[in-house]
mmCIF file of C-alpha atoms and ligand atoms in Angstrom:
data_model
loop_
_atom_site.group_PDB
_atom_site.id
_atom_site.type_symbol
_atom_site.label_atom_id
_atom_site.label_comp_id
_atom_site.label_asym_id
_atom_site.label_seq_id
_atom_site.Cartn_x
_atom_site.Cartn_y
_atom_site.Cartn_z
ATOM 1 C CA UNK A 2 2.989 19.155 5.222
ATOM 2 C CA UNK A 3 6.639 18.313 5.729
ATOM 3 C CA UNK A 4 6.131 14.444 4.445
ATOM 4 C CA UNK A 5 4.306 14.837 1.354
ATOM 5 C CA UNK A 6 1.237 13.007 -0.034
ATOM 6 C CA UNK A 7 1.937 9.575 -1.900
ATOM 7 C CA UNK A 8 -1.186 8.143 -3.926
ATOM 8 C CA UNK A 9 -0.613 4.953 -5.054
ATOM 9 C CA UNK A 10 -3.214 2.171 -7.207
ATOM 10 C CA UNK A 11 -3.840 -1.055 -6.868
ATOM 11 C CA UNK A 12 -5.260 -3.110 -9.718
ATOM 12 C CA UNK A 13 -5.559 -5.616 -8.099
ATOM 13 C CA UNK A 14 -6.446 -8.726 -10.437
ATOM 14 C CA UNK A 15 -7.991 -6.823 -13.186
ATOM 15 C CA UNK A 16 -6.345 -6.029 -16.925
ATOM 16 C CA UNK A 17 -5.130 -7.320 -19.733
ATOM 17 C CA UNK A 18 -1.877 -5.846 -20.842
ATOM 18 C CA UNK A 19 -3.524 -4.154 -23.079
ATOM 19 C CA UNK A 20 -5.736 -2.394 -20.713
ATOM 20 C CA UNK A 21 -3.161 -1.984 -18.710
ATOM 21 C CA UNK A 22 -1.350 -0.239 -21.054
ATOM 22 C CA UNK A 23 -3.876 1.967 -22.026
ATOM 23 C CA UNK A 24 -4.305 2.958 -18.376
ATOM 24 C CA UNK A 25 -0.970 3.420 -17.834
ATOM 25 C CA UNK A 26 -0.613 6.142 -21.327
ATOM 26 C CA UNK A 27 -3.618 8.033 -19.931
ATOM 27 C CA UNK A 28 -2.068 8.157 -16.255
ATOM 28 C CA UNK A 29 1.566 9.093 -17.265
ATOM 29 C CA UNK A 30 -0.263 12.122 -19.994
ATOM 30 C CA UNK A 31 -2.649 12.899 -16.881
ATOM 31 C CA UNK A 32 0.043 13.811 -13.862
ATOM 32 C CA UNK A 33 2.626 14.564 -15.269
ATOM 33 C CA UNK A 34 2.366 18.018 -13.787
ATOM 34 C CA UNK A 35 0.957 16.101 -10.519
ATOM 35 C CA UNK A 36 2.374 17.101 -7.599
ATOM 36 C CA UNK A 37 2.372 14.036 -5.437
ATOM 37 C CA UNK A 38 4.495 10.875 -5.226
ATOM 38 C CA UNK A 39 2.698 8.411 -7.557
ATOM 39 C CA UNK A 40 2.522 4.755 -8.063
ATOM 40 C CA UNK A 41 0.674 1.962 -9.528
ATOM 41 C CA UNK A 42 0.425 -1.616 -9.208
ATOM 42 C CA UNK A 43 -0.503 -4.097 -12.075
ATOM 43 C CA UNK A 44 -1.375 -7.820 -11.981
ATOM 44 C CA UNK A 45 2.187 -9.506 -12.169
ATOM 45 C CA UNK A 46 1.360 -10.193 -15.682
ATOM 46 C CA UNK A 47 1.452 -6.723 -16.557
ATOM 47 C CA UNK A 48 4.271 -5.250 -14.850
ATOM 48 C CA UNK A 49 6.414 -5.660 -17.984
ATOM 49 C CA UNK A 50 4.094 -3.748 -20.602
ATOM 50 C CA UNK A 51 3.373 -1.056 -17.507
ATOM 51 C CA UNK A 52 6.760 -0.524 -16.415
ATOM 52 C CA UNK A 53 7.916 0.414 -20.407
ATOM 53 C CA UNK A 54 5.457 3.087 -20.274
ATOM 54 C CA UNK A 55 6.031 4.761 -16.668
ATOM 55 C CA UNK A 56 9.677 4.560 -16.730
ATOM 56 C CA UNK A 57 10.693 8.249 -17.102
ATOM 57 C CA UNK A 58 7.469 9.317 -15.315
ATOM 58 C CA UNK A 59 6.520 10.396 -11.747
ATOM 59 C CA UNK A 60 5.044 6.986 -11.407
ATOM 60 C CA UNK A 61 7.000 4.236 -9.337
ATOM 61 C CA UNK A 62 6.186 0.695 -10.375
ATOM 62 C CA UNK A 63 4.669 -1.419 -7.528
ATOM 63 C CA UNK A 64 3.549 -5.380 -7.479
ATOM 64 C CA UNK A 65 0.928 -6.602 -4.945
ATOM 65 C CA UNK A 66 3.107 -9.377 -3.504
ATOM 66 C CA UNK A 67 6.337 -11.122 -3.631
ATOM 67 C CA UNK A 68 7.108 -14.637 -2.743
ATOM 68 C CA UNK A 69 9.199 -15.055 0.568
ATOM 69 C CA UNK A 70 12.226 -16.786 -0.577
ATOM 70 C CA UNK A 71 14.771 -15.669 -3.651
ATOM 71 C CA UNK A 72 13.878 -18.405 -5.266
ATOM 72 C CA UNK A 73 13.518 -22.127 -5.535
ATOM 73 C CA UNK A 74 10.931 -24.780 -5.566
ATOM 74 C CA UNK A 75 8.062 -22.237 -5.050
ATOM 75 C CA UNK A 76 5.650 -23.173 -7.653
ATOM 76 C CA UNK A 77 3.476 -20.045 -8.528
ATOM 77 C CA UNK A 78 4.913 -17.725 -6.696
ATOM 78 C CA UNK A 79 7.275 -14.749 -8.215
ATOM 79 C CA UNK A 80 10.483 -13.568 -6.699
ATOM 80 C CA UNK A 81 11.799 -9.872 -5.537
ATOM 81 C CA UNK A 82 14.585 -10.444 -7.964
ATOM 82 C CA UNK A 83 12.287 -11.038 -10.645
ATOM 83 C CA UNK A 84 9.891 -7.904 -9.814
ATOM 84 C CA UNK A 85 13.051 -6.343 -9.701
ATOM 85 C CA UNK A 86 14.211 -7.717 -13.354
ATOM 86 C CA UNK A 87 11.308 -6.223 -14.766
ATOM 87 C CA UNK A 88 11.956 -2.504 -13.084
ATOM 88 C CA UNK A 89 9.601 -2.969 -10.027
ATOM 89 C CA UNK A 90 10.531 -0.457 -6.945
ATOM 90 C CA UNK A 91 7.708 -1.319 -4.729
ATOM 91 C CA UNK A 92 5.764 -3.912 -3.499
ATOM 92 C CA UNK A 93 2.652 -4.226 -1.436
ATOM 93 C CA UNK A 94 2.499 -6.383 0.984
ATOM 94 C CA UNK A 95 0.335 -7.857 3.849
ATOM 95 C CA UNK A 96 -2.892 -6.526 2.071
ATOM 96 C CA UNK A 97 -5.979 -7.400 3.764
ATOM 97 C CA UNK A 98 -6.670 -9.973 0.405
ATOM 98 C CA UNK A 99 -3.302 -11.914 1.366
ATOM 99 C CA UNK A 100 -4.029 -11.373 4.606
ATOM 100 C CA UNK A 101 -7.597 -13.296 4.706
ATOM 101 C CA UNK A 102 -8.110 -14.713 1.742
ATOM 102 C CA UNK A 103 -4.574 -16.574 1.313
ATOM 103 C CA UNK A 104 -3.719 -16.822 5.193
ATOM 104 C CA UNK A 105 -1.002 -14.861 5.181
ATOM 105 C CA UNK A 106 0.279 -14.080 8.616
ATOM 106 C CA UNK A 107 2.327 -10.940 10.520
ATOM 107 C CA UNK A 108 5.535 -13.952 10.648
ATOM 108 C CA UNK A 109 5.303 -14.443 6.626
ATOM 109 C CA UNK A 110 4.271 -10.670 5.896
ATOM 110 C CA UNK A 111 7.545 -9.483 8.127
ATOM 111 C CA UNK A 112 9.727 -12.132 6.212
ATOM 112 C CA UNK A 113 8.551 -10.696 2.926
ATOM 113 C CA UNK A 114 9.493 -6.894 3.900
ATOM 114 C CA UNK A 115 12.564 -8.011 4.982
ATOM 115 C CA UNK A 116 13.940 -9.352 1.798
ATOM 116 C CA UNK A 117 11.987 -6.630 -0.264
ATOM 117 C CA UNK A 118 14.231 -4.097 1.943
ATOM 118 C CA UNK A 119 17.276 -6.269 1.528
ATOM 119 C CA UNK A 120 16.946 -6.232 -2.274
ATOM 120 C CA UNK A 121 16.369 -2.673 -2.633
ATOM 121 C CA UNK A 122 12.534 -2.481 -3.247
ATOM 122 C CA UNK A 123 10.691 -0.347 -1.136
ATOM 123 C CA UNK A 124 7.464 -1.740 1.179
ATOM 124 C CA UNK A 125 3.635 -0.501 1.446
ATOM 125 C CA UNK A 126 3.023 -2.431 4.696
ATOM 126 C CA UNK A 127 -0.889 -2.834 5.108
ATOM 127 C CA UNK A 128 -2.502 -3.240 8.226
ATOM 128 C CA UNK A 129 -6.177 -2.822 9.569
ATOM 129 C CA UNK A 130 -8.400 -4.354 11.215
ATOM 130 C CA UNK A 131 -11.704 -6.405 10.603
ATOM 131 C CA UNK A 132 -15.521 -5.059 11.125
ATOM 132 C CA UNK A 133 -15.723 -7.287 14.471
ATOM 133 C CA UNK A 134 -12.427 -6.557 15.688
ATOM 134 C CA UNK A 135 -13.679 -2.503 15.390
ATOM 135 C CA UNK A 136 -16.689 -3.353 16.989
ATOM 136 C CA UNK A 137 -15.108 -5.426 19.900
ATOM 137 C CA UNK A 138 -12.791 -2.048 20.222
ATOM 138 C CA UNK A 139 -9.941 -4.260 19.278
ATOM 139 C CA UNK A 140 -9.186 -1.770 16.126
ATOM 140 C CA UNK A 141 -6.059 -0.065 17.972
ATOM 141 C CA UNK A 142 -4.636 -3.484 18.697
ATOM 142 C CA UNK A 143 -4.818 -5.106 16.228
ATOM 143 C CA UNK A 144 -2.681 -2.348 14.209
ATOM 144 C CA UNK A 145 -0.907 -2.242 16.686
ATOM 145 C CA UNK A 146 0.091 -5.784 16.396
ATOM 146 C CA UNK A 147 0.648 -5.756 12.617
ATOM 147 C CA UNK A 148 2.620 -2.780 12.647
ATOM 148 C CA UNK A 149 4.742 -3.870 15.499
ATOM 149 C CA UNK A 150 5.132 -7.496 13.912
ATOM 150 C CA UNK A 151 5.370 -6.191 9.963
ATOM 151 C CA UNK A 152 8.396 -4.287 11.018
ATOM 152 C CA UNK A 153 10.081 -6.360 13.447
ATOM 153 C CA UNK A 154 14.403 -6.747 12.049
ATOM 154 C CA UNK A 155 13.440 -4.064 9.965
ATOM 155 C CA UNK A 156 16.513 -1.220 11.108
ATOM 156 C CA UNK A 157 16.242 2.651 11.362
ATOM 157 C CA UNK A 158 18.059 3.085 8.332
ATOM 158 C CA UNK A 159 15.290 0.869 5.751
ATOM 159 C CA UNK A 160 12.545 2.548 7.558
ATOM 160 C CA UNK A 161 12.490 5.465 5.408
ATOM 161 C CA UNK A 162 11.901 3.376 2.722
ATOM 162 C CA UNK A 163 8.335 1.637 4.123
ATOM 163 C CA UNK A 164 4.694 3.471 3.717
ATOM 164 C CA UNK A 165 2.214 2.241 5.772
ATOM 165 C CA UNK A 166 -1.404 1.844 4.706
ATOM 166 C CA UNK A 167 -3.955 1.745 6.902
ATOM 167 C CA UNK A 168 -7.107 0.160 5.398
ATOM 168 C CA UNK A 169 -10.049 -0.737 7.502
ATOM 169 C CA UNK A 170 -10.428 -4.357 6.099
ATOM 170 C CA UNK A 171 -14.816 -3.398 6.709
ATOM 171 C CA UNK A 172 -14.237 -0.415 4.094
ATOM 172 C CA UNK A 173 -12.106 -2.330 1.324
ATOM 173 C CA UNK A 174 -14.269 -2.836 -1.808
ATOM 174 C CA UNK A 175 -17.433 -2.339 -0.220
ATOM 175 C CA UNK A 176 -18.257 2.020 -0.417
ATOM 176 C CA UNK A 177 -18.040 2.473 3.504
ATOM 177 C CA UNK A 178 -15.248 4.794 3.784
ATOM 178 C CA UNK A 179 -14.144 5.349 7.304
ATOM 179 C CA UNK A 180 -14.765 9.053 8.206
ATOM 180 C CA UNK A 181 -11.607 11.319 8.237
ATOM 181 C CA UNK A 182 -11.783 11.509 11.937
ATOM 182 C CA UNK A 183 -12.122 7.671 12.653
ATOM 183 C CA UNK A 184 -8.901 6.808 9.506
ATOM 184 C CA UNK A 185 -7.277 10.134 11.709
ATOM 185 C CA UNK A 186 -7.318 8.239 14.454
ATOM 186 C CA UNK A 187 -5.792 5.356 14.067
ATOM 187 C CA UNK A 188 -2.963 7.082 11.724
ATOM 188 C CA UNK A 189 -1.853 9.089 14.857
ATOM 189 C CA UNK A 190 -2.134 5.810 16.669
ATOM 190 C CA UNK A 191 0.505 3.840 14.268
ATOM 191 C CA UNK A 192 2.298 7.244 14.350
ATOM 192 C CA UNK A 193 2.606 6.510 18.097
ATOM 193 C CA UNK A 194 3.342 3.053 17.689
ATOM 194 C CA UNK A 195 6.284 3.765 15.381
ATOM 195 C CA UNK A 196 7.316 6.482 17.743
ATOM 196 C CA UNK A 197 8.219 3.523 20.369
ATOM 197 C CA UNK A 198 10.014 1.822 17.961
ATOM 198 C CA UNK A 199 12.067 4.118 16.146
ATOM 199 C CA UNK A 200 11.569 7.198 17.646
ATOM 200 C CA UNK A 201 9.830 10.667 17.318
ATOM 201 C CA UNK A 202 11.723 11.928 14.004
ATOM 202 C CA UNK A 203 10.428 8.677 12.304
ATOM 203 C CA UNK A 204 7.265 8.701 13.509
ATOM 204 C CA UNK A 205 6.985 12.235 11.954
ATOM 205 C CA UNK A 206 8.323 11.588 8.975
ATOM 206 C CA UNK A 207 6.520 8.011 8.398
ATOM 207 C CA UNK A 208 4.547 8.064 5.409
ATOM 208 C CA UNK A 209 0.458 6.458 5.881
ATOM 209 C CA UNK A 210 -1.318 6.072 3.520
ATOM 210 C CA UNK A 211 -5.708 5.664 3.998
ATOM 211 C CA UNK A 212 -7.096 2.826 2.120
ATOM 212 C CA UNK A 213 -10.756 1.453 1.746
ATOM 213 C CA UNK A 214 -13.107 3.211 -0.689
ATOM 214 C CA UNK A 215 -11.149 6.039 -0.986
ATOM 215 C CA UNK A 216 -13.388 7.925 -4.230
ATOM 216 C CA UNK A 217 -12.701 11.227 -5.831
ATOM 217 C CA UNK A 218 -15.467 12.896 -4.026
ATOM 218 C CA UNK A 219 -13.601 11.893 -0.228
ATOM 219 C CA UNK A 220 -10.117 11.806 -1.233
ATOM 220 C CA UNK A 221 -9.750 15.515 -0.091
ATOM 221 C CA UNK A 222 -11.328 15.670 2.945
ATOM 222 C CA UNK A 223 -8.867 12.392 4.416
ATOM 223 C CA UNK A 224 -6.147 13.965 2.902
ATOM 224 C CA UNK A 225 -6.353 16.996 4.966
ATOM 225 C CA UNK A 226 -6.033 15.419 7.772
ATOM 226 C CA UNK A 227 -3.159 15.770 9.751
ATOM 227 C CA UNK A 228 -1.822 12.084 10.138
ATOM 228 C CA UNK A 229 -3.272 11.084 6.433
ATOM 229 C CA UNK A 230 -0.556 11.253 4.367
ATOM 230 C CA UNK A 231 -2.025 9.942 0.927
ATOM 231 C CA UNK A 232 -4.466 6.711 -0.641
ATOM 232 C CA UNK A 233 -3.635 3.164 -1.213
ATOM 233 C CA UNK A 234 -6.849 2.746 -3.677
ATOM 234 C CA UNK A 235 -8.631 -0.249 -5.365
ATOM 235 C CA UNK A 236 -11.716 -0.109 -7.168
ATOM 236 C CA UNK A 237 -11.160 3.538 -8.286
ATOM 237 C CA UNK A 238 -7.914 3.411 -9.419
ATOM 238 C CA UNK A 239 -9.012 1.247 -12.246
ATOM 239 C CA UNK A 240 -10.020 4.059 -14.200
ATOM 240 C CA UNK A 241 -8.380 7.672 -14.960
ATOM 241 C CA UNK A 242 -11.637 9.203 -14.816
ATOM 242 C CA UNK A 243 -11.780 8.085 -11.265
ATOM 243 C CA UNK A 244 -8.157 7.972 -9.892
ATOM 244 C CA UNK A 245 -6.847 11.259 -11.537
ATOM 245 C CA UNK A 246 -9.048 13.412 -9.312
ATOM 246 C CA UNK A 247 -7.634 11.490 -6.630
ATOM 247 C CA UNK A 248 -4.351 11.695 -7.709
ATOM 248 C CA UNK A 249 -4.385 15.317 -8.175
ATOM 249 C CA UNK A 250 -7.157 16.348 -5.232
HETATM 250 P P1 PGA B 26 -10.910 -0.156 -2.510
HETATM 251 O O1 PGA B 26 -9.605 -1.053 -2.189
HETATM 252 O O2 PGA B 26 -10.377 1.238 -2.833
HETATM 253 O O3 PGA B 26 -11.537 -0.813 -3.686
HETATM 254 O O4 PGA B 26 -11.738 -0.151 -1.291
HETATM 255 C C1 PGA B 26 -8.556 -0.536 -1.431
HETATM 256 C C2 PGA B 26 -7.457 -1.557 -1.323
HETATM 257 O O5 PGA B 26 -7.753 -2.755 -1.187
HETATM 258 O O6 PGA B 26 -6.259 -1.195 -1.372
#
């Protein structure tokens, strides 16, 4: 496949940096001979120790937010050009966790890409939809909505440089996994949907990623699908034992 699989991990808000770190050794020893596009994402308070030990690697740094201004009187929250002081490349943003739990919106998400793009770090734009918005049939809309919103001012030219992940907010953290046909589905959807924004060649060449209990034993059978184009993972990317396979499925 012409786009190549990208496998990224998100720690979420687990680790030390000293657990970090040792995750981090074991990963870097681990795929080094990988053949995908790699990248984890530590608490904030980690990215230092993390990014000393992948720099050099085939794994990109990532964080798991940024604030929405450069800076200022924004108590708590942590700038692009700070993530970007400590050798950050990518950061994840509008993940169903921001999304819900901290009432983050498309506006605020779409604000945040922007100035990631405009200071040189690279976006993993999450979208997906709840359990009752699938069962109302709303699941195609409401990607829709984020995608279309999450990318509005965002030009042809940064494009290239935003994955999106599609994660089923119903199978984040809780072992459903959404079958490869259903996650198929909706990736060819968003394909679409970027299609009428930017076109056919960037629709084809759009990276998504699957998220939402993605585990070593189904990594391989969403990743051959056609429009599944690699894993934004949680809870198994806390361990090698359990992301490596992935990784390297
Ligand atoms: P999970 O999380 O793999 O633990 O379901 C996925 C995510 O939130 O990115």
């Amino acid at each position: 496949m012409a786009r190549g699989y990208f496998i990224a991990g998100n720690w979420k808000m687990h680790k030390t940096r000293a657990e970090a770190a040792a995750l981090a050794r074991e990963l870097v020893a681990a795929l080094a001979d990988g053949g995908h596009k790699y990248l984890v994402a530590p608490s904030f308070t980690a990215l230092e120790t993390v990014a000393a030990l992948v720099r050099g690697s085939n794994i990109l740094l990532g964080a798991q937010n940024c604030a929405v201004e450069e800076e200022g009187a924004h108590t708590g929250e942590v700038s692009v050009l700070q993530l970007k002081d400590l050798g950050v490349q990518t950061v994840i943003l509008g993940h169903s966790e921001r999304r819900h739990i901290y009432k983050e919106d498309d506006g605020l998400v779409n604000r945040k890409a922007r100035l990631a793009l405009k200071h040189g770090l690279d976006v993993i734009l999450c979208v997906g939809e709840l359990l009752e918005e699938r069962e109302a049939g709303k699941a195609e809309a409401v990607c829709r909505q984020q995608t279309v919103e999450g990318l509005k001012g965002i030009s042809a030219a940064e494009l290239p440089r935003v994955t999106i992940a599609y994660e089923p907010v119903w199978a984040i953290g809780t072992g459903k996994t959404a079958t490869p046909e259903d996650a198929d589905a909706i990736h060819a959807y968003i394909r679409k949907v970027i299609g009428e924004l930017y076109g056919s060649a960037a629709a084809e060449s759009i990276v998504i990623q699957y998220g939402g209990s993605v585990k070593p034993d189904n990594a391989a059978a969403l990743m051959a699908k056609e429009n599944i184009d690699g894993a934004l993972v949680g809870g198994a990317s806390l361990r090698a034992d359990t992301f490596v396979p992935i990784a390297r499925f």
